[in-house]
């Protein structure tokens, strides 16, 4: 029996799919090399925002069309969409399984199964979120924060490294809170994220560790110390500010992070020289006045992030933000988002041009494509090189590249 995969949404969702498919492989299934012609097609969905739900619905309908044509025999829908909307199964006639997100970490992933490819893997350390940000439906979809047992994480990490992974990307809704729900052993302190990271450091092998997504007010000096001193640590911090205006942050239920948000870039750069900083911001949240937006735009220019993503707010049912008044029209939110990205593009262009001519280590992630330490998977750019260089740069190996040109958000490089 063959199974094909369609994976939508974030890296955490992809990690869930690897667990699910690993379970199927242990039951005798084999992965299909032609996902549109198989015994079962798994559509792993996202439901975080409206555009993600629309994409999920399109892919479900496409899968059902393949089933009607006889190209696939069964359609399994999984992930956040059925978790958030269990009642909608009846709207999609012909779906054979309607299953939400995994409820526990009992199933280990198959070491050789990586949707991300050979070179890197996502190491999920927790599920759910206990924050109550006014714009976010994740707690309703995935439940409260639950840390994964450290022994299971370390076993999975060792398996990944043994099968050739060179970059472990530590992920969760909030990695900084890892261990907060653990009960400490008698006479010992409770393990935390840095405890886990130091244990990962001790695994034998040639690999690096990148931590993705960090709330600004939860980044500890201990964590920054690990990043500064560990030979495995990728000096990269993804710190989603969402906004910088105090009134908007308070409306978002992120008021406790106002000071940390405004000082984030300066503090992290002072603690970790050479660090790469990424953030995400949102325009158009209820209460965002012209002055509040102007403040955020000025802060984006001041903080000079290396990478930045922005999206226009859309209300999510069941969240506090959906009931708030004073939301700017969508056209205003989108216009503001474009202004943020225009400012960030100027910052990126200047930073990227200053890197041309440098020789830097990079990880080859696919034929002819590599990533610098300053480039996280899926969200930042890449380094592209010629077919001739691709022939001498195997996927999964570290190489030294000379950056020779900037193209939009990518570099053109050559193997040194």
Short mmCIF file of C-alpha atoms in Angstrom, two decimals:
data_model
loop_
_atom_site.label_atom_id
_atom_site.label_comp_id
_atom_site.label_asym_id
_atom_site.label_seq_id
_atom_site.Cartn_x
_atom_site.Cartn_y
_atom_site.Cartn_z
CA UNK A 1 0.00 0.00 0.00
CA UNK A 2 1.39 3.38 -1.01
CA UNK A 3 0.83 6.75 0.67
CA UNK A 4 1.26 10.20 -0.87
CA UNK A 5 1.74 13.40 1.11
CA UNK A 6 0.57 17.00 0.85
CA UNK A 7 2.02 19.11 3.68
CA UNK A 8 0.70 22.61 4.36
CA UNK A 9 1.52 25.15 7.03
CA UNK A 10 4.40 25.51 9.44
CA UNK A 11 7.38 23.37 10.38
CA UNK A 12 5.60 22.18 13.52
CA UNK A 13 2.81 20.84 11.33
CA UNK A 14 5.35 19.09 9.11
CA UNK A 15 6.88 17.43 12.18
CA UNK A 16 3.42 16.16 13.13
CA UNK A 17 3.04 14.71 9.64
CA UNK A 18 6.33 12.86 10.00
CA UNK A 19 4.98 11.26 13.18
CA UNK A 20 1.75 10.30 11.45
CA UNK A 21 3.48 8.88 8.38
CA UNK A 22 5.99 7.07 10.56
CA UNK A 23 3.07 5.31 12.20
CA UNK A 24 1.72 4.33 8.78
CA UNK A 25 5.10 3.02 7.62
CA UNK A 26 5.33 0.86 10.73
CA UNK A 27 1.95 -0.60 9.74
CA UNK A 28 3.22 -1.65 6.31
CA UNK A 29 2.64 1.41 4.12
CA UNK A 30 5.33 2.68 1.73
CA UNK A 31 5.87 6.24 0.54
CA UNK A 32 4.70 6.90 -3.00
CA UNK A 33 7.06 8.64 -5.42
CA UNK A 34 3.96 9.95 -7.23
CA UNK A 35 1.69 11.56 -4.59
CA UNK A 36 -1.13 12.08 -7.08
CA UNK A 37 -1.32 8.35 -7.81
CA UNK A 38 -1.33 6.23 -4.67
CA UNK A 39 -3.46 4.09 -2.38
CA UNK A 40 -3.92 6.89 0.15
CA UNK A 41 -3.27 10.62 -0.05
CA UNK A 42 -2.67 12.41 3.27
CA UNK A 43 -3.51 16.12 3.22
CA UNK A 44 -1.87 17.68 6.28
CA UNK A 45 -3.62 21.01 6.83
CA UNK A 46 -3.15 24.39 8.46
CA UNK A 47 -6.00 26.54 9.83
CA UNK A 48 -4.12 29.40 11.48
CA UNK A 49 -5.45 32.20 9.27
CA UNK A 50 -8.07 32.58 6.56
CA UNK A 51 -5.67 32.14 3.63
CA UNK A 52 -4.36 28.91 5.18
CA UNK A 53 -7.89 27.57 5.58
CA UNK A 54 -8.69 28.40 1.97
CA UNK A 55 -5.55 26.59 0.83
CA UNK A 56 -6.48 23.56 2.95
CA UNK A 57 -9.96 23.44 1.45
CA UNK A 58 -8.56 23.67 -2.09
CA UNK A 59 -6.16 20.79 -1.45
CA UNK A 60 -8.88 18.64 0.12
CA UNK A 61 -11.12 19.20 -2.90
CA UNK A 62 -8.24 18.45 -5.25
CA UNK A 63 -7.53 15.19 -3.40
CA UNK A 64 -11.19 14.21 -3.62
CA UNK A 65 -11.13 14.96 -7.35
CA UNK A 66 -8.18 12.58 -7.72
CA UNK A 67 -10.16 9.97 -5.81
CA UNK A 68 -13.17 10.34 -8.09
CA UNK A 69 -10.87 9.87 -11.09
CA UNK A 70 -9.41 6.71 -9.55
CA UNK A 71 -5.89 8.13 -9.18
CA UNK A 72 -6.02 7.66 -5.39
CA UNK A 73 -8.10 5.19 -3.43
CA UNK A 74 -8.40 6.96 -0.09
CA UNK A 75 -8.11 10.52 1.22
CA UNK A 76 -6.93 11.18 4.78
CA UNK A 77 -7.26 14.76 6.08
CA UNK A 78 -5.13 15.62 9.11
CA UNK A 79 -3.75 18.54 11.08
CA UNK A 80 -5.13 21.83 12.30
CA UNK A 81 -8.12 22.13 9.96
CA UNK A 82 -9.97 19.01 11.20
CA UNK A 83 -8.80 19.80 14.73
CA UNK A 84 -10.39 23.23 14.58
CA UNK A 85 -13.43 22.21 12.55
CA UNK A 86 -14.37 18.61 13.39
CA UNK A 87 -17.94 19.29 12.24
CA UNK A 88 -16.86 20.13 8.69
CA UNK A 89 -16.03 16.53 7.78
CA UNK A 90 -19.55 16.20 6.37
CA UNK A 91 -18.85 19.02 3.90
CA UNK A 92 -16.21 16.96 2.10
CA UNK A 93 -17.93 13.82 0.83
CA UNK A 94 -15.49 11.00 0.23
CA UNK A 95 -12.90 11.77 2.90
CA UNK A 96 -11.89 8.49 4.56
CA UNK A 97 -10.25 9.91 7.69
CA UNK A 98 -10.70 13.28 9.44
CA UNK A 99 -8.06 13.43 12.19
CA UNK A 100 -6.72 16.43 14.11
CA UNK A 101 -3.32 17.02 15.65
CA UNK A 102 -1.50 14.32 17.66
CA UNK A 103 -2.63 14.38 21.26
CA UNK A 104 0.61 13.08 22.75
CA UNK A 105 4.23 12.45 21.94
CA UNK A 106 4.00 8.69 22.20
CA UNK A 107 4.98 7.95 18.61
CA UNK A 108 8.63 8.40 17.61
CA UNK A 109 9.41 9.65 14.14
CA UNK A 110 11.14 7.31 11.70
CA UNK A 111 14.79 8.54 11.64
CA UNK A 112 15.15 8.40 7.86
CA UNK A 113 11.80 10.07 7.16
CA UNK A 114 12.30 13.81 6.72
CA UNK A 115 10.01 15.95 4.66
CA UNK A 116 12.63 18.70 4.92
CA UNK A 117 15.18 16.59 3.05
CA UNK A 118 18.46 14.99 4.02
CA UNK A 119 20.43 17.95 5.36
CA UNK A 120 18.29 19.30 8.19
CA UNK A 121 15.43 18.31 10.46
CA UNK A 122 12.87 19.96 12.70
CA UNK A 123 13.16 18.84 16.31
CA UNK A 124 9.83 19.52 18.01
CA UNK A 125 10.24 19.95 21.76
CA UNK A 126 6.74 20.95 22.90
CA UNK A 127 3.13 21.12 21.82
CA UNK A 128 0.47 23.75 22.33
CA UNK A 129 0.65 27.26 23.75
CA UNK A 130 -0.43 28.77 27.06
CA UNK A 131 -0.16 32.38 25.93
CA UNK A 132 -3.41 34.12 25.19
CA UNK A 133 -2.45 36.62 22.51
CA UNK A 134 -5.64 38.32 21.35
CA UNK A 135 -5.08 37.59 17.65
CA UNK A 136 -4.10 33.92 17.87
CA UNK A 137 -6.19 30.74 17.66
CA UNK A 138 -3.32 28.31 18.32
CA UNK A 139 -4.22 27.62 21.99
CA UNK A 140 -7.76 26.73 20.92
CA UNK A 141 -6.44 24.41 18.21
CA UNK A 142 -3.48 22.78 19.94
CA UNK A 143 -4.21 23.18 23.63
CA UNK A 144 -2.04 24.36 26.49
CA UNK A 145 1.75 24.13 26.50
CA UNK A 146 3.14 20.62 27.04
CA UNK A 147 6.87 19.96 27.05
CA UNK A 148 8.06 16.79 25.40
CA UNK A 149 10.13 14.40 27.57
CA UNK A 150 13.81 15.22 27.21
CA UNK A 151 14.77 11.58 26.77
CA UNK A 152 12.51 11.29 23.71
CA UNK A 153 13.91 14.50 22.20
CA UNK A 154 17.50 13.37 22.67
CA UNK A 155 16.78 9.96 21.18
CA UNK A 156 15.23 11.57 18.14
CA UNK A 157 18.13 14.01 17.83
CA UNK A 158 20.68 11.17 17.97
CA UNK A 159 18.72 9.27 15.32
CA UNK A 160 18.66 12.34 13.09
CA UNK A 161 22.40 12.91 13.43
CA UNK A 162 23.12 9.22 12.84
CA UNK A 163 21.20 9.37 9.55
CA UNK A 164 23.08 12.42 8.26
CA UNK A 165 21.26 15.50 9.58
CA UNK A 166 23.65 18.45 9.87
CA UNK A 167 21.24 21.03 11.26
CA UNK A 168 18.73 20.48 14.06
CA UNK A 169 16.05 23.18 14.10
CA UNK A 170 14.49 23.28 17.56
CA UNK A 171 10.81 24.23 17.24
CA UNK A 172 7.71 24.76 19.39
CA UNK A 173 5.11 27.48 19.73
CA UNK A 174 7.41 28.88 22.42
CA UNK A 175 10.74 27.03 22.85
CA UNK A 176 11.79 29.40 25.64
CA UNK A 177 9.16 27.87 27.96
CA UNK A 178 10.48 24.33 27.56
CA UNK A 179 10.27 22.49 30.89
CA UNK A 180 7.92 24.98 32.57
CA UNK A 181 5.41 22.17 33.12
CA UNK A 182 7.95 19.68 34.50
CA UNK A 183 8.11 18.81 38.18
CA UNK A 184 11.71 19.03 39.43
CA UNK A 185 13.27 15.95 40.97
CA UNK A 186 13.89 16.17 44.73
CA UNK A 187 16.88 18.38 45.42
CA UNK A 188 17.29 19.37 41.77
CA UNK A 189 16.27 22.35 39.70
CA UNK A 190 13.70 21.98 36.97
CA UNK A 191 15.23 21.36 33.52
CA UNK A 192 14.73 24.16 31.02
CA UNK A 193 15.57 24.95 27.41
CA UNK A 194 19.25 25.52 28.09
CA UNK A 195 19.42 22.19 29.94
CA UNK A 196 18.13 20.56 26.77
CA UNK A 197 20.42 22.54 24.48
CA UNK A 198 23.49 21.58 26.50
CA UNK A 199 22.41 17.93 26.30
CA UNK A 200 22.12 18.30 22.51
CA UNK A 201 25.63 19.77 22.49
CA UNK A 202 26.96 16.52 23.95
CA UNK A 203 25.66 14.35 21.10
CA UNK A 204 28.52 13.15 18.92
CA UNK A 205 28.56 14.25 15.30
CA UNK A 206 29.10 17.18 12.98
CA UNK A 207 25.93 19.24 13.26
CA UNK A 208 24.60 22.59 14.42
CA UNK A 209 21.57 23.62 16.48
CA UNK A 210 19.22 26.45 15.58
CA UNK A 211 16.40 27.59 17.90
CA UNK A 212 13.40 29.09 16.12
CA UNK A 213 10.79 31.47 17.56
CA UNK A 214 11.45 33.25 20.85
CA UNK A 215 9.11 35.57 22.74
CA UNK A 216 11.04 38.80 23.44
CA UNK A 217 10.37 38.87 27.19
CA UNK A 218 11.35 35.21 27.66
CA UNK A 219 14.83 35.31 26.13
CA UNK A 220 17.08 34.72 29.13
CA UNK A 221 20.70 35.68 29.70
CA UNK A 222 21.36 31.96 30.17
CA UNK A 223 20.04 31.23 26.67
CA UNK A 224 22.06 34.04 25.11
CA UNK A 225 25.12 32.76 26.96
CA UNK A 226 24.63 29.31 25.44
CA UNK A 227 24.29 30.85 21.98
CA UNK A 228 27.42 32.92 22.44
CA UNK A 229 29.63 30.07 23.70
CA UNK A 230 28.36 26.78 22.27
CA UNK A 231 30.27 25.62 19.16
CA UNK A 232 27.05 24.04 17.88
CA UNK A 233 24.82 27.08 18.33
CA UNK A 234 23.66 28.94 15.25
CA UNK A 235 23.83 32.62 16.14
CA UNK A 236 20.32 33.36 14.92
CA UNK A 237 17.35 34.62 16.93
CA UNK A 238 13.80 34.66 15.55
CA UNK A 239 11.99 37.06 17.87
CA UNK A 240 8.42 37.90 16.72
CA UNK A 241 7.66 41.39 18.01
CA UNK A 242 4.20 41.60 16.34
CA UNK A 243 4.14 45.33 17.08
CA UNK A 244 6.13 47.95 18.97
CA UNK A 245 3.48 50.46 20.02
CA UNK A 246 2.66 49.99 23.74
CA UNK A 247 -1.10 50.51 23.32
CA UNK A 248 -1.32 47.99 20.48
CA UNK A 249 0.82 45.46 22.37
CA UNK A 250 -1.49 45.84 25.37
CA UNK A 251 -4.54 45.25 23.16
CA UNK A 252 -2.82 42.15 21.80
CA UNK A 253 -2.40 40.88 25.40
CA UNK A 254 1.35 41.25 25.00
CA UNK A 255 1.60 44.24 27.29
CA UNK A 256 4.10 42.53 29.58
CA UNK A 257 6.54 42.44 26.67
CA UNK A 258 6.56 46.18 25.88
CA UNK A 259 9.97 46.95 27.38
CA UNK A 260 11.52 43.71 26.13
CA UNK A 261 10.11 44.33 22.66
CA UNK A 262 11.55 47.81 22.39
CA UNK A 263 14.97 46.70 23.65
CA UNK A 264 15.10 43.28 21.96
CA UNK A 265 17.47 43.96 19.08
CA UNK A 266 19.96 45.99 21.10
CA UNK A 267 20.03 43.50 23.98
CA UNK A 268 20.52 40.41 21.82
CA UNK A 269 23.21 42.00 19.65
CA UNK A 270 25.10 43.13 22.74
CA UNK A 271 25.03 39.62 24.20
CA UNK A 272 25.81 37.69 20.99
CA UNK A 273 28.15 39.53 18.61
CA UNK A 274 27.47 38.67 14.98
CA UNK A 275 23.97 37.36 15.66
CA UNK A 276 21.36 37.34 12.90
CA UNK A 277 17.96 38.73 13.91
CA UNK A 278 14.60 37.95 12.36
CA UNK A 279 11.18 39.25 13.40
CA UNK A 280 7.54 39.22 12.35
CA UNK A 281 5.18 42.17 12.70
CA UNK A 282 1.48 42.70 12.11
CA UNK A 283 -0.40 45.67 10.71
CA UNK A 284 -4.06 46.56 11.13
CA UNK A 285 -4.75 45.15 14.59
CA UNK A 286 -7.72 46.85 16.32
CA UNK A 287 -6.58 50.13 17.81
CA UNK A 288 -3.64 50.62 15.44
CA UNK A 289 -3.84 54.34 14.75
CA UNK A 290 -1.76 56.17 12.17
CA UNK A 291 0.54 57.26 15.00
CA UNK A 292 0.89 53.70 16.31
CA UNK A 293 1.82 52.47 12.85
CA UNK A 294 4.29 55.33 12.39
CA UNK A 295 5.96 54.29 15.63
CA UNK A 296 6.31 50.69 14.46
CA UNK A 297 7.68 51.78 11.09
CA UNK A 298 10.24 53.99 12.83
CA UNK A 299 11.20 51.12 15.15
CA UNK A 300 11.66 48.73 12.21
CA UNK A 301 14.03 51.25 10.64
CA UNK A 302 15.85 51.75 13.94
CA UNK A 303 16.24 48.08 14.90
CA UNK A 304 17.61 47.06 11.48
CA UNK A 305 16.52 43.41 11.52
CA UNK A 306 18.35 41.13 9.10
CA UNK A 307 15.10 39.42 8.11
CA UNK A 308 11.50 40.50 8.64
CA UNK A 309 8.08 39.18 7.75
CA UNK A 310 4.84 41.16 7.93
CA UNK A 311 1.19 40.32 7.51
CA UNK A 312 -2.06 42.25 7.68
CA UNK A 313 -4.25 41.22 10.60
CA UNK A 314 -7.43 39.30 9.90
CA UNK A 315 -9.81 38.48 12.79
CA UNK A 316 -9.93 34.84 13.86
CA UNK A 317 -13.17 33.46 15.28
CA UNK A 318 -12.97 32.59 18.94
CA UNK A 319 -10.16 35.03 19.68
CA UNK A 320 -10.40 38.18 21.77
CA UNK A 321 -9.25 40.31 18.85
CA UNK A 322 -12.22 39.30 16.72
CA UNK A 323 -14.58 41.15 19.07
CA UNK A 324 -12.50 44.31 19.32
CA UNK A 325 -13.51 47.58 17.73
CA UNK A 326 -11.31 50.07 15.94
CA UNK A 327 -9.81 47.76 13.34
CA UNK A 328 -8.41 49.66 10.36
CA UNK A 329 -9.88 48.69 6.97
CA UNK A 330 -8.07 45.80 5.28
CA UNK A 331 -6.85 48.07 2.48
CA UNK A 332 -5.18 50.28 5.11
CA UNK A 333 -3.63 47.28 6.87
CA UNK A 334 -2.29 45.95 3.57
CA UNK A 335 -0.94 49.36 2.57
CA UNK A 336 0.86 49.61 5.90
CA UNK A 337 2.29 46.12 5.45
CA UNK A 338 3.71 47.14 2.07
CA UNK A 339 5.36 50.19 3.67
CA UNK A 340 6.98 47.98 6.30
CA UNK A 341 8.29 45.61 3.64
CA UNK A 342 9.59 48.48 1.51
CA UNK A 343 11.55 49.79 4.49
CA UNK A 344 12.86 46.32 5.28
CA UNK A 345 13.86 45.74 1.64
CA UNK A 346 16.10 48.81 1.81
CA UNK A 347 17.64 47.48 5.02
CA UNK A 348 18.15 44.04 3.45
CA UNK A 349 19.67 45.45 0.26
CA UNK A 350 22.25 47.41 2.22
CA UNK A 351 23.13 44.49 4.50
CA UNK A 352 23.26 41.97 1.64
CA UNK A 353 25.47 44.13 -0.58
CA UNK A 354 27.94 44.50 2.29
CA UNK A 355 28.27 40.70 2.36
CA UNK A 356 29.23 40.32 -1.31
CA UNK A 357 32.80 39.06 -1.52
CA UNK A 358 32.71 37.29 1.84
CA UNK A 359 33.64 33.62 2.11
CA UNK A 360 31.27 31.87 4.53
CA UNK A 361 30.37 28.30 5.51
CA UNK A 362 27.07 27.03 4.16
CA UNK A 363 25.03 23.83 4.34
CA UNK A 364 24.03 22.28 1.01
CA UNK A 365 20.30 21.54 1.34
CA UNK A 366 19.45 20.53 -2.24
CA UNK A 367 21.37 20.29 -5.52
CA UNK A 368 22.82 23.72 -6.26
CA UNK A 369 21.27 25.32 -3.16
CA UNK A 370 22.83 26.03 0.23
CA UNK A 371 21.99 28.07 3.32
CA UNK A 372 24.23 30.25 5.45
CA UNK A 373 23.89 30.22 9.22
CA UNK A 374 22.10 33.55 8.77
CA UNK A 375 19.39 31.88 6.66
CA UNK A 376 16.74 29.78 8.39
CA UNK A 377 14.87 27.15 6.37
CA UNK A 378 11.73 28.13 4.45
CA UNK A 379 11.54 31.76 5.62
CA UNK A 380 14.83 33.38 4.58
CA UNK A 381 16.74 33.32 1.30
CA UNK A 382 19.33 30.81 0.09
CA UNK A 383 22.66 30.71 -1.73
CA UNK A 384 22.46 29.40 -5.28
CA UNK A 385 25.45 28.19 -7.27
CA UNK A 386 26.24 26.79 -10.69
CA UNK A 387 25.70 23.27 -11.99
CA UNK A 388 29.48 22.80 -12.00
CA UNK A 389 29.70 23.68 -8.31
CA UNK A 390 26.61 21.59 -7.55
CA UNK A 391 28.46 18.54 -8.87
CA UNK A 392 31.16 18.91 -6.19
CA UNK A 393 28.85 19.95 -3.34
CA UNK A 394 26.85 16.94 -2.10
CA UNK A 395 23.57 17.56 -0.31
CA UNK A 396 24.07 17.40 3.44
CA UNK A 397 27.66 18.68 3.44
CA UNK A 398 29.14 21.93 4.71
CA UNK A 399 30.99 23.95 2.07
CA UNK A 400 32.78 27.29 1.93
CA UNK A 401 31.08 29.68 -0.48
CA UNK A 402 32.09 33.06 -1.82
CA UNK A 403 29.11 35.39 -2.21
CA UNK A 404 29.33 37.07 -5.62
CA UNK A 405 25.90 38.59 -6.24
CA UNK A 406 22.56 39.47 -4.60
CA UNK A 407 19.30 38.56 -6.34
CA UNK A 408 16.25 39.76 -4.43
CA UNK A 409 16.52 37.85 -1.13
CA UNK A 410 19.00 35.22 -2.36
CA UNK A 411 22.73 35.18 -2.96
CA UNK A 412 24.58 33.79 -5.94
CA UNK A 413 27.72 32.07 -4.73
CA UNK A 414 30.61 29.89 -5.81
CA UNK A 415 32.36 27.05 -4.01
CA UNK A 416 35.78 28.06 -2.72
#
